PDB file of C-alpha atoms in Angstrom:
ATOM      1  CA  MET A   1     -47.562  23.452   9.606  1.00 34.00           C
ATOM      2  CA  GLY A   2     -43.874  23.934  10.484  1.00 34.00           C
ATOM      3  CA  SER A   3     -41.630  25.244   8.739  1.00 30.00           C
ATOM      4  CA  PRO A   4     -40.113  22.417   6.176  1.00 30.00           C
ATOM      5  CA  MET A   5     -38.152  19.900   7.211  1.00 29.00           C
ATOM      6  CA  ARG A   6     -34.215  19.729   5.830  1.00 33.00           C
ATOM      7  CA  TYR A   7     -33.106  16.256   4.125  1.00 36.00           C
ATOM      8  CA  SER A   8     -29.517  15.518   3.846  1.00 41.00           C
ATOM      9  CA  PRO A   9     -28.527  15.016   0.014  1.00 42.00           C
ATOM     10  CA  LEU A  10     -28.421  11.779  -0.669  1.00 48.00           C
ATOM     11  CA  PRO A  11     -24.977  10.864  -2.047  1.00 50.00           C
ATOM     12  CA  SER A  12     -24.588  10.456  -6.015  1.00 48.00           C
ATOM     13  CA  ARG A  13     -24.336   6.818  -6.724  1.00 58.00           C
ATOM     14  CA  LEU A  14     -24.818   4.464  -4.074  1.00 56.00           C
ATOM     15  CA  VAL A  15     -22.353   6.335  -2.427  1.00 51.00           C
ATOM     16  CA  ARG A  16     -19.712   7.838  -4.612  1.00 42.00           C
ATOM     17  CA  ARG A  17     -18.682  10.566  -1.958  1.00 38.00           C
ATOM     18  CA  PRO A  18     -20.300  11.659   0.899  1.00 33.00           C
ATOM     19  CA  TRP A  19     -22.279  13.587   0.548  1.00 28.00           C
ATOM     20  CA  GLY A  20     -20.848  13.802  -3.582  1.00 31.00           C
ATOM     21  CA  ARG A  21     -21.954  15.239  -6.282  1.00 30.00           C
ATOM     22  CA  ALA A  22     -25.030  15.751  -8.096  1.00 28.00           C
ATOM     23  CA  VAL A  23     -26.563  12.959  -9.222  1.00 30.00           C
ATOM     24  CA  LEU A  24     -25.522  11.968 -12.715  1.00 29.00           C
ATOM     25  CA  ALA A  25     -28.113  12.211 -15.788  1.00 27.00           C
ATOM     26  CA  ILE A  26     -28.537   8.557 -17.326  1.00 27.00           C
ATOM     27  CA  ALA A  27     -26.212   7.971 -19.467  1.00 30.00           C
ATOM     28  CA  CYS A  28     -24.785   5.035 -20.704  1.00 32.00           C
ATOM     29  CA  ALA A  29     -23.645   3.124 -23.417  1.00 32.00           C
ATOM     30  CA  VAL A  30     -24.296  -0.930 -22.690  1.00 33.00           C
ATOM     31  CA  THR A  31     -22.533  -2.471 -25.556  1.00 33.00           C
ATOM     32  CA  ALA A  32     -19.235  -0.538 -24.792  1.00 35.00           C
ATOM     33  CA  SER A  33     -19.339  -1.200 -20.943  1.00 37.00           C
ATOM     34  CA  ALA A  34     -20.430  -4.794 -21.277  1.00 39.00           C
ATOM     35  CA  LEU A  35     -16.696  -5.383 -23.733  1.00 33.00           C
ATOM     36  CA  ALA A  36     -14.629  -3.190 -21.407  1.00 36.00           C
ATOM     37  CA  LEU A  37     -15.462  -6.323 -18.753  1.00 37.00           C
ATOM     38  CA  ALA A  38     -14.702  -8.951 -21.333  1.00 36.00           C
ATOM     39  CA  ALA A  39     -11.472  -6.764 -22.893  1.00 31.00           C
ATOM     40  CA  ASN A  40      -9.879  -5.963 -19.788  1.00 31.00           C
ATOM     41  CA  PRO A  41      -9.792  -8.737 -17.463  1.00 32.00           C
ATOM     42  CA  ALA A  42      -8.544  -7.906 -14.060  1.00 30.00           C
ATOM     43  CA  THR A  43      -5.107  -9.288 -12.927  1.00 30.00           C
ATOM     44  CA  ALA A  44      -5.814 -11.700  -9.988  1.00 31.00           C
ATOM     45  CA  GLY A  45      -4.324 -11.465  -6.986  1.00 34.00           C
ATOM     46  CA  THR A  46      -3.341 -13.794  -4.600  1.00 35.00           C
ATOM     47  CA  GLY A  47      -5.561 -13.799  -2.005  1.00 37.00           C
ATOM     48  CA  THR A  48      -8.114 -16.907  -0.858  1.00 50.00           C
ATOM     49  CA  GLY A  49     -11.528 -17.651   0.600  1.00 96.00           C
ATOM     50  CA  TYR A  50     -14.403 -14.812   0.778  1.00 98.00           C
ATOM     51  CA  VAL A  51     -13.798 -12.512  -1.112  1.00 98.00           C
ATOM     52  CA  ALA A  52     -16.265  -9.336  -1.410  1.00 99.00           C
ATOM     53  CA  LEU A  53     -17.535  -7.155  -4.268  1.00 99.00           C
ATOM     54  CA  GLY A  54     -20.009  -4.485  -4.395  1.00 99.00           C
ATOM     55  CA  ASP A  55     -21.057  -0.870  -3.475  1.00 98.00           C
ATOM     56  CA  SER A  56     -22.082   0.650  -0.703  1.00 97.00           C
ATOM     57  CA  TYR A  57     -25.062  -1.078   0.677  1.00 98.00           C
ATOM     58  CA  THR A  58     -21.936  -4.293   1.029  1.00 99.00           C
ATOM     59  CA  ALA A  59     -19.355  -1.261   2.306  1.00 99.00           C
ATOM     60  CA  GLY A  60     -22.117  -0.619   4.940  1.00 98.00           C
ATOM     61  CA  PHE A  61     -21.763   3.353   3.991  1.00 97.00           C
ATOM     62  CA  GLY A  62     -22.273   5.327   7.018  1.00 96.00           C
ATOM     63  CA  VAL A  63     -22.415   2.712   9.392  1.00 98.00           C
ATOM     64  CA  GLN A  64     -19.933   2.873  12.243  1.00 97.00           C
ATOM     65  CA  PRO A  65     -16.845   2.328  12.805  1.00 98.00           C
ATOM     66  CA  PRO A  66     -15.195   2.591   9.800  1.00 98.00           C
ATOM     67  CA  ALA A  67     -12.836  -0.638   8.294  1.00 98.00           C
ATOM     68  CA  ALA A  68      -9.538  -0.647   9.173  1.00 96.00           C
ATOM     69  CA  GLY A  69      -7.026  -0.476   6.576  1.00 95.00           C
ATOM     70  CA  ALA A  70      -9.849   0.125   4.205  1.00 96.00           C
ATOM     71  CA  PRO A  71      -9.915   3.361   0.920  1.00 96.00           C
ATOM     72  CA  GLY A  72     -11.311   6.642   2.991  1.00 94.00           C
ATOM     73  CA  ASP A  73     -13.380   7.173   0.529  1.00 95.00           C
ATOM     74  CA  CYS A  74     -14.870   3.859   0.063  1.00 98.00           C
ATOM     75  CA  SER A  75     -17.179   4.058   3.571  1.00 97.00           C
ATOM     76  CA  GLN A  76     -16.211   0.600   4.155  1.00 98.00           C
ATOM     77  CA  SER A  77     -17.624  -0.451   7.886  1.00 99.00           C
ATOM     78  CA  ALA A  78     -15.745  -2.366  10.314  1.00 98.00           C
ATOM     79  CA  VAL A  79     -19.562  -4.353  10.424  1.00 99.00           C
ATOM     80  CA  ASN A  80     -20.747  -4.634   7.406  1.00 99.00           C
ATOM     81  CA  TYR A  81     -21.995  -7.555   6.282  1.00 99.00           C
ATOM     82  CA  PRO A  82     -18.769  -9.186   4.694  1.00 99.00           C
ATOM     83  CA  HIS A  83     -16.527  -9.130   8.160  1.00 98.00           C
ATOM     84  CA  LEU A  84     -19.676 -10.027   9.695  1.00 98.00           C
ATOM     85  CA  VAL A  85     -19.790 -13.550   8.012  1.00 98.00           C
ATOM     86  CA  ALA A  86     -16.604 -13.757   7.887  1.00 97.00           C
ATOM     87  CA  GLN A  87     -16.046 -14.083  11.217  1.00 96.00           C
ATOM     88  CA  ALA A  88     -19.249 -16.211  11.894  1.00 96.00           C
ATOM     89  CA  LYS A  89     -18.139 -18.601   9.659  1.00 95.00           C
ATOM     90  CA  GLY A  90     -14.558 -18.656   9.723  1.00 95.00           C
ATOM     91  CA  LEU A  91     -13.357 -17.671   6.788  1.00 97.00           C
ATOM     92  CA  THR A  92     -10.034 -15.446   5.466  1.00 97.00           C
ATOM     93  CA  LEU A  93     -11.972 -11.830   4.316  1.00 98.00           C
ATOM     94  CA  THR A  94     -11.031  -9.546   1.336  1.00 98.00           C
ATOM     95  CA  ASP A  95     -13.349  -7.254   1.802  1.00 98.00           C
ATOM     96  CA  VAL A  96     -13.049  -4.410  -1.858  1.00 99.00           C
ATOM     97  CA  SER A  97     -16.219  -2.716  -1.778  1.00 99.00           C
ATOM     98  CA  CYS A  98     -16.716   0.251  -2.003  1.00 98.00           C
ATOM     99  CA  SER A  99     -19.248   3.259  -1.586  1.00 97.00           C
ATOM    100  CA  GLY A 100     -19.999   4.870  -5.123  1.00 95.00           C
ATOM    101  CA  ALA A 101     -19.161   1.078  -7.256  1.00 97.00           C
ATOM    102  CA  THR A 102     -20.287   0.361 -10.723  1.00 97.00           C
ATOM    103  CA  VAL A 103     -20.194  -2.443 -11.935  1.00 97.00           C
ATOM    104  CA  GLN A 104     -17.762  -1.033 -14.580  1.00 97.00           C
ATOM    105  CA  ASN A 105     -14.789  -0.878 -11.303  1.00 98.00           C
ATOM    106  CA  MET A 106     -14.553  -4.082 -11.468  1.00 99.00           C
ATOM    107  CA  THR A 107     -12.385  -4.223 -13.942  1.00 98.00           C
ATOM    108  CA  THR A 108     -11.364  -0.515 -13.662  1.00 98.00           C
ATOM    109  CA  ALA A 109     -10.083   1.981 -11.335  1.00 98.00           C
ATOM    110  CA  GLN A 110     -12.773   3.603  -9.035  1.00 98.00           C
ATOM    111  CA  TYR A 111     -10.063   5.948  -6.802  1.00 96.00           C
ATOM    112  CA  LEU A 112      -6.591   6.259  -6.641  1.00 93.00           C
ATOM    113  CA  ASP A 113      -6.420   4.102  -4.058  1.00 93.00           C
ATOM    114  CA  GLN A 114      -9.366   1.488  -5.094  1.00 97.00           C
ATOM    115  CA  PRO A 115      -8.001  -0.582  -7.476  1.00 97.00           C
ATOM    116  CA  PRO A 116     -10.755  -2.777  -9.567  1.00 98.00           C
ATOM    117  CA  GLN A 117     -12.567  -4.869  -7.491  1.00 99.00           C
ATOM    118  CA  PHE A 118     -11.613  -8.629  -9.652  1.00 99.00           C
ATOM    119  CA  ASN A 119      -8.109  -7.614  -8.712  1.00 98.00           C
ATOM    120  CA  ALA A 120      -8.681  -9.631  -5.367  1.00 98.00           C
ATOM    121  CA  LEU A 121      -9.926 -12.294  -6.909  1.00 98.00           C
ATOM    122  CA  SER A 122      -7.459 -15.568  -7.601  1.00 96.00           C
ATOM    123  CA  SER A 123      -7.752 -19.098  -8.432  1.00 96.00           C
ATOM    124  CA  GLY A 124      -7.960 -19.975  -4.982  1.00 95.00           C
ATOM    125  CA  THR A 125     -10.749 -17.546  -4.110  1.00 97.00           C
ATOM    126  CA  SER A 126     -13.674 -20.034  -3.095  1.00 97.00           C
ATOM    127  CA  VAL A 127     -16.389 -17.514  -1.719  1.00 98.00           C
ATOM    128  CA  VAL A 128     -17.735 -14.460  -3.745  1.00 99.00           C
ATOM    129  CA  THR A 129     -20.695 -12.419  -3.216  1.00 99.00           C
ATOM    130  CA  LEU A 130     -20.995  -9.572  -5.876  1.00 99.00           C
ATOM    131  CA  GLY A 131     -23.488  -6.546  -4.551  1.00 99.00           C
ATOM    132  CA  ILE A 132     -23.797  -4.250  -6.951  1.00 98.00           C
ATOM    133  CA  GLY A 133     -26.450  -2.906  -9.802  1.00 97.00           C
ATOM    134  CA  GLY A 134     -27.508   0.021  -8.491  1.00 95.00           C
ATOM    135  CA  ASN A 135     -25.076   2.657  -9.147  1.00 93.00           C
ATOM    136  CA  ASP A 136     -25.402   1.214 -12.558  1.00 91.00           C
ATOM    137  CA  HIS A 137     -27.210   4.170 -14.991  1.00 82.00           C
ATOM    138  CA  ASN A 138     -27.204   5.345 -11.364  1.00 79.00           C
ATOM    139  CA  VAL A 139     -30.527   4.247 -11.900  1.00 86.00           C
ATOM    140  CA  PHE A 140     -31.905   3.636  -7.991  1.00 82.00           C
ATOM    141  CA  VAL A 141     -30.579   7.254  -6.646  1.00 81.00           C
ATOM    142  CA  ASP A 142     -31.228   9.039  -9.488  1.00 87.00           C
ATOM    143  CA  ALA A 143     -35.141   7.032  -9.307  1.00 93.00           C
ATOM    144  CA  ILE A 144     -35.086   8.216  -6.080  1.00 90.00           C
ATOM    145  CA  THR A 145     -34.261  11.880  -6.124  1.00 89.00           C
ATOM    146  CA  ALA A 146     -35.918  12.278  -9.479  1.00 94.00           C
ATOM    147  CA  CYS A 147     -39.089  11.454  -7.167  1.00 97.00           C
ATOM    148  CA  TYR A 148     -38.543  12.901  -4.290  1.00 95.00           C
ATOM    149  CA  SER A 149     -37.949  16.491  -6.715  1.00 96.00           C
ATOM    150  CA  ALA A 150     -40.852  15.959  -8.394  1.00 98.00           C
ATOM    151  CA  ASP A 151     -43.549  14.697  -5.408  1.00 98.00           C
ATOM    152  CA  ALA A 152     -42.300  18.245  -3.754  1.00 97.00           C
ATOM    153  CA  ALA A 153     -45.272  19.975  -3.698  1.00 98.00           C
ATOM    154  CA  ALA A 154     -46.917  16.662  -3.805  1.00 98.00           C
ATOM    155  CA  ALA A 155     -46.342  14.575  -0.942  1.00 98.00           C
ATOM    156  CA  PRO A 156     -46.990  16.994   1.690  1.00 98.00           C
ATOM    157  CA  ILE A 157     -51.325  16.686   0.352  1.00 98.00           C
ATOM    158  CA  ASP A 158     -50.502  12.764  -1.241  1.00 98.00           C
ATOM    159  CA  LEU A 159     -51.341  13.701  -4.378  1.00 98.00           C
ATOM    160  CA  GLY A 160     -50.953  11.766  -6.986  1.00 98.00           C
ATOM    161  CA  SER A 161     -48.218  10.048  -8.827  1.00 98.00           C
ATOM    162  CA  PRO A 162     -45.906  13.303  -9.877  1.00 98.00           C
ATOM    163  CA  CYS A 163     -42.996  11.059 -10.571  1.00 98.00           C
ATOM    164  CA  LYS A 164     -43.887   7.846 -12.365  1.00 98.00           C
ATOM    165  CA  ASP A 165     -46.558  10.785 -14.621  1.00 98.00           C
ATOM    166  CA  MET A 166     -43.142  12.713 -15.024  1.00 98.00           C
ATOM    167  CA  TYR A 167     -40.219   9.531 -15.821  1.00 97.00           C
ATOM    168  CA  GLY A 168     -42.794   6.389 -16.560  1.00 97.00           C
ATOM    169  CA  SER A 169     -40.905   2.980 -17.507  1.00 97.00           C
ATOM    170  CA  THR A 170     -37.318   4.779 -17.673  1.00 96.00           C
ATOM    171  CA  PHE A 171     -35.669   3.520 -14.288  1.00 96.00           C
ATOM    172  CA  SER A 172     -36.879   0.231 -14.990  1.00 96.00           C
ATOM    173  CA  ASP A 173     -35.233  -0.080 -18.785  1.00 97.00           C
ATOM    174  CA  ALA A 174     -32.133   1.057 -17.594  1.00 96.00           C
ATOM    175  CA  ILE A 175     -32.284  -1.652 -15.640  1.00 97.00           C
ATOM    176  CA  THR A 176     -33.139  -4.313 -18.646  1.00 97.00           C
ATOM    177  CA  SER A 177     -30.445  -2.530 -20.018  1.00 97.00           C
ATOM    178  CA  ASP A 178     -27.334  -2.838 -17.222  1.00 97.00           C
ATOM    179  CA  ALA A 179     -28.227  -7.093 -17.411  1.00 98.00           C
ATOM    180  CA  PRO A 180     -25.446  -7.523 -20.304  1.00 98.00           C
ATOM    181  CA  ASN A 181     -23.009  -5.873 -17.801  1.00 97.00           C
ATOM    182  CA  ILE A 182     -24.012  -8.078 -14.455  1.00 98.00           C
ATOM    183  CA  ALA A 183     -23.528 -11.012 -16.856  1.00 99.00           C
ATOM    184  CA  ALA A 184     -20.646 -10.407 -18.184  1.00 99.00           C
ATOM    185  CA  ALA A 185     -19.696 -10.044 -14.892  1.00 99.00           C
ATOM    186  CA  ILE A 186     -20.370 -12.789 -12.752  1.00 99.00           C
ATOM    187  CA  LYS A 187     -19.090 -15.084 -16.076  1.00 99.00           C
ATOM    188  CA  GLN A 188     -15.646 -12.384 -15.271  1.00 99.00           C
ATOM    189  CA  ILE A 189     -15.527 -13.917 -11.980  1.00 99.00           C
ATOM    190  CA  HIS A 190     -15.898 -17.582 -12.288  1.00 99.00           C
ATOM    191  CA  LYS A 191     -13.231 -17.665 -14.894  1.00 99.00           C
ATOM    192  CA  LEU A 192     -10.520 -15.621 -12.550  1.00 98.00           C
ATOM    193  CA  SER A 193     -12.083 -18.076  -9.492  1.00 98.00           C
ATOM    194  CA  PRO A 194     -13.624 -21.169 -11.339  1.00 98.00           C
ATOM    195  CA  LYS A 195     -13.726 -23.364  -8.031  1.00 97.00           C
ATOM    196  CA  ALA A 196     -15.246 -20.102  -6.413  1.00 98.00           C
ATOM    197  CA  LYS A 197     -19.239 -20.647  -4.776  1.00 98.00           C
ATOM    198  CA  VAL A 198     -20.640 -17.076  -6.747  1.00 99.00           C
ATOM    199  CA  PHE A 199     -23.913 -15.423  -4.526  1.00 99.00           C
ATOM    200  CA  VAL A 200     -25.620 -12.240  -6.254  1.00 99.00           C
ATOM    201  CA  ILE A 201     -27.071 -10.156  -3.011  1.00 99.00           C
ATOM    202  CA  GLY A 202     -30.017  -8.294  -3.883  1.00 99.00           C
ATOM    203  CA  TYR A 203     -31.054  -5.177  -2.378  1.00 98.00           C
ATOM    204  CA  LEU A 204     -33.098  -4.466   0.686  1.00 98.00           C
ATOM    205  CA  ASP A 205     -36.682  -2.866   0.321  1.00 98.00           C
ATOM    206  CA  VAL A 206     -36.275   0.896   1.041  1.00 97.00           C
ATOM    207  CA  VAL A 207     -40.170   1.677   1.025  1.00 97.00           C
ATOM    208  CA  PRO A 208     -43.149   0.019   2.036  1.00 98.00           C
ATOM    209  CA  GLN A 209     -45.578  -2.203   0.115  1.00 97.00           C
ATOM    210  CA  SER A 210     -47.893   0.417   0.895  1.00 97.00           C
ATOM    211  CA  GLY A 211     -49.147   4.364   2.233  1.00 97.00           C
ATOM    212  CA  HIS A 212     -46.420   7.202   2.356  1.00 97.00           C
ATOM    213  CA  CYS A 213     -44.306   7.901   5.111  1.00 96.00           C
ATOM    214  CA  TYR A 214     -43.686  12.175   4.309  1.00 96.00           C
ATOM    215  CA  PRO A 215     -41.755  13.472   5.843  1.00 94.00           C
ATOM    216  CA  GLN A 216     -39.373  10.627   6.592  1.00 94.00           C
ATOM    217  CA  VAL A 217     -39.711  10.067   2.765  1.00 96.00           C
ATOM    218  CA  PRO A 218     -40.723  12.662   0.909  1.00 96.00           C
ATOM    219  CA  LEU A 219     -43.270  10.717  -1.547  1.00 98.00           C
ATOM    220  CA  THR A 220     -46.764  10.483  -2.269  1.00 98.00           C
ATOM    221  CA  THR A 221     -48.423   7.143  -2.140  1.00 99.00           C
ATOM    222  CA  GLY A 222     -48.251   7.074  -5.482  1.00 99.00           C
ATOM    223  CA  ASP A 223     -44.691   7.324  -5.983  1.00 98.00           C
ATOM    224  CA  THR A 224     -43.679   5.088  -2.835  1.00 98.00           C
ATOM    225  CA  ALA A 225     -45.543   2.591  -5.240  1.00 98.00           C
ATOM    226  CA  TYR A 226     -43.548   3.309  -8.333  1.00 98.00           C
ATOM    227  CA  VAL A 227     -40.143   3.266  -6.319  1.00 97.00           C
ATOM    228  CA  ASN A 228     -40.886   0.290  -4.893  1.00 97.00           C
ATOM    229  CA  GLY A 229     -41.695  -1.227  -8.563  1.00 98.00           C
ATOM    230  CA  ILE A 230     -38.384   0.219  -9.596  1.00 97.00           C
ATOM    231  CA  GLU A 231     -36.286  -1.636  -6.920  1.00 97.00           C
ATOM    232  CA  LYS A 232     -37.925  -5.179  -7.172  1.00 98.00           C
ATOM    233  CA  ASP A 233     -36.907  -4.363 -11.500  1.00 98.00           C
ATOM    234  CA  LEU A 234     -33.597  -4.622 -10.130  1.00 98.00           C
ATOM    235  CA  ASN A 235     -33.593  -7.350  -7.921  1.00 98.00           C
ATOM    236  CA  SER A 236     -35.623  -9.632 -10.266  1.00 99.00           C
ATOM    237  CA  MET A 237     -32.815  -8.599 -12.678  1.00 98.00           C
ATOM    238  CA  LEU A 238     -30.438 -10.024 -10.471  1.00 99.00           C
ATOM    239  CA  GLN A 239     -32.096 -12.980  -9.259  1.00 99.00           C
ATOM    240  CA  ALA A 240     -32.330 -13.701 -13.089  1.00 99.00           C
ATOM    241  CA  GLN A 241     -28.742 -12.969 -14.049  1.00 99.00           C
ATOM    242  CA  ALA A 242     -27.172 -14.589 -11.376  1.00 99.00           C
ATOM    243  CA  GLN A 243     -29.380 -17.671 -12.115  1.00 99.00           C
ATOM    244  CA  ALA A 244     -28.451 -17.686 -16.107  1.00 99.00           C
ATOM    245  CA  ASN A 245     -24.860 -17.881 -14.829  1.00 99.00           C
ATOM    246  CA  GLY A 246     -24.001 -19.849 -12.182  1.00 99.00           C
ATOM    247  CA  ALA A 247     -24.282 -17.846  -9.576  1.00 99.00           C
ATOM    248  CA  THR A 248     -27.138 -18.333  -6.350  1.00 99.00           C
ATOM    249  CA  PHE A 249     -29.056 -15.076  -5.989  1.00 99.00           C
ATOM    250  CA  VAL A 250     -29.449 -14.063  -2.003  1.00 99.00           C
ATOM    251  CA  ASP A 251     -33.177 -12.330  -1.830  1.00 99.00           C
ATOM    252  CA  ALA A 252     -32.572  -9.145   0.811  1.00 99.00           C
ATOM    253  CA  PHE A 253     -35.541  -7.273  -0.474  1.00 99.00           C
ATOM    254  CA  GLY A 254     -38.702 -10.347   0.609  1.00 99.00           C
ATOM    255  CA  PRO A 255     -37.159 -10.857   4.250  1.00 99.00           C
ATOM    256  CA  SER A 256     -36.921  -6.789   4.623  1.00 99.00           C
ATOM    257  CA  ILE A 257     -39.971  -6.251   4.251  1.00 99.00           C
ATOM    258  CA  GLY A 258     -41.708  -4.495   6.718  1.00 98.00           C
ATOM    259  CA  HIS A 259     -38.522  -3.325   7.928  1.00 99.00           C
ATOM    260  CA  ASP A 260     -37.813   0.036   5.246  1.00 98.00           C
ATOM    261  CA  ALA A 261     -36.835   3.366   5.861  1.00 98.00           C
ATOM    262  CA  CYS A 262     -41.120   4.336   7.290  1.00 98.00           C
ATOM    263  CA  GLN A 263     -40.543   1.971   9.858  1.00 98.00           C
ATOM    264  CA  ALA A 264     -39.451   3.156  13.456  1.00 97.00           C
ATOM    265  CA  SER A 265     -35.788   3.392  14.506  1.00 95.00           C
ATOM    266  CA  GLY A 266     -35.292  -0.048  15.919  1.00 97.00           C
ATOM    267  CA  VAL A 267     -37.492  -1.833  13.761  1.00 99.00           C
ATOM    268  CA  ARG A 268     -36.053  -0.689  10.218  1.00 98.00           C
ATOM    269  CA  TRP A 269     -32.977  -1.546   8.588  1.00 99.00           C
ATOM    270  CA  VAL A 270     -32.596   1.149   5.898  1.00 98.00           C
ATOM    271  CA  ASP A 271     -32.519   4.223   7.300  1.00 97.00           C
ATOM    272  CA  PRO A 272     -34.561   7.553   5.998  1.00 95.00           C
ATOM    273  CA  GLY A 273     -33.588  10.362   4.431  1.00 86.00           C
ATOM    274  CA  THR A 274     -33.326  12.495   7.163  1.00 84.00           C
ATOM    275  CA  GLY A 275     -31.098  12.753  10.432  1.00 86.00           C
ATOM    276  CA  THR A 276     -29.043   9.580   9.844  1.00 90.00           C
ATOM    277  CA  THR A 277     -26.014   8.557   8.653  1.00 90.00           C
ATOM    278  CA  SER A 278     -26.922   6.972   6.098  1.00 91.00           C
ATOM    279  CA  PRO A 279     -29.758   7.978   4.263  1.00 93.00           C
ATOM    280  CA  ILE A 280     -31.629   5.359   2.187  1.00 94.00           C
ATOM    281  CA  HIS A 281     -28.665   2.578   2.985  1.00 96.00           C
ATOM    282  CA  PRO A 282     -28.117  -0.077   5.205  1.00 98.00           C
ATOM    283  CA  ASN A 283     -27.776   0.581   9.054  1.00 98.00           C
ATOM    284  CA  ALA A 284     -26.145  -1.491  11.464  1.00 98.00           C
ATOM    285  CA  ALA A 285     -29.191  -3.543  12.373  1.00 99.00           C
ATOM    286  CA  GLY A 286     -30.137  -3.865   8.255  1.00 99.00           C
ATOM    287  CA  GLU A 287     -25.993  -4.687   8.162  1.00 99.00           C
ATOM    288  CA  THR A 288     -26.506  -7.511  10.512  1.00 99.00           C
ATOM    289  CA  GLU A 289     -29.655  -8.724   8.747  1.00 99.00           C
ATOM    290  CA  TYR A 290     -27.770  -8.782   5.676  1.00 99.00           C
ATOM    291  CA  SER A 291     -24.975 -10.791   7.385  1.00 99.00           C
ATOM    292  CA  THR A 292     -27.323 -13.769   8.748  1.00 99.00           C
ATOM    293  CA  LEU A 293     -29.633 -13.854   4.782  1.00 99.00           C
ATOM    294  CA  VAL A 294     -25.798 -14.582   3.697  1.00 99.00           C
ATOM    295  CA  GLN A 295     -25.172 -16.773   6.312  1.00 98.00           C
ATOM    296  CA  SER A 296     -28.164 -19.062   5.537  1.00 99.00           C
ATOM    297  CA  ALA A 297     -27.134 -19.192   1.866  1.00 99.00           C
ATOM    298  CA  PHE A 298     -23.504 -20.076   2.170  1.00 98.00           C
ATOM    299  CA  THR A 299     -24.593 -22.832   4.502  1.00 97.00           C
ATOM    300  CA  ALA A 300     -27.174 -23.724   2.154  1.00 98.00           C
ATOM    301  CA  ALA A 301     -23.961 -24.112  -0.356  1.00 97.00           C
ATOM    302  CA  GLY A 302     -22.304 -26.690   2.140  1.00 96.00           C
ATOM    303  CA  ILE A 303     -20.127 -23.874   3.121  1.00 95.00           C
ATOM    304  CA  SER A 304     -20.005 -23.822   6.873  1.00 82.00           C
TER     305      SER A 304
END
């Protein structure tokens, strides 16, 4: 066996800053954050048309070229799915998605140059997409990073499920506890933009449904299934909260099966954790496929 492959460090959050600080531990007061959404309503902006809210999967972290005028910290791409959808549908786009965003950043500033995302909403907004949840409790990156570490010795020989054995339901429990925050965010969108059609966007499939692909994604077969289950739980929570709060859920997970980070270049919609500019994030193809799914949802909702 040759020398071990070096992995591009996963950004803390999805993504707080490119190659950012160490992953934060899971720690969040759910009640306090849900109250913050209700107690600190965003100031309505003056824009109309389509407002895109979300984290790095929406922003298009690492996908070139960068969006003109977007805050540098947000790593927003000019060819992310909001831009592609707006162009295809002839909508006026206000894209305030930002890498590393949590649901709290809907109502609180993320950076000095990135005000609360809900500031972009107004009574004249007609369409809203919300792609958020993976950074709350930093749950998804925490899960992947924790499993990379737990599987360091086991993944090369594909032995067992050390990460699942160590963490059990920790990450899925955190996802469940985030549901009130997602619900509060959707309700606030309806309050600020009462005429808008609201779409909650799910996350793409990151790892395969069976097997593993060391060293591209350094997990055992058992822990690949474990991480896959965590992402399914995240998407299921988002779908449930969308449906319970008057929003349309756009399933990106199902259509992306077979296009995960273990697949060959040209097939995958999510890049692996090494040798790419968007590790464990949608690549350009992924953003394009996202746009196709969102366009279909818009069409079904009567947005031509």
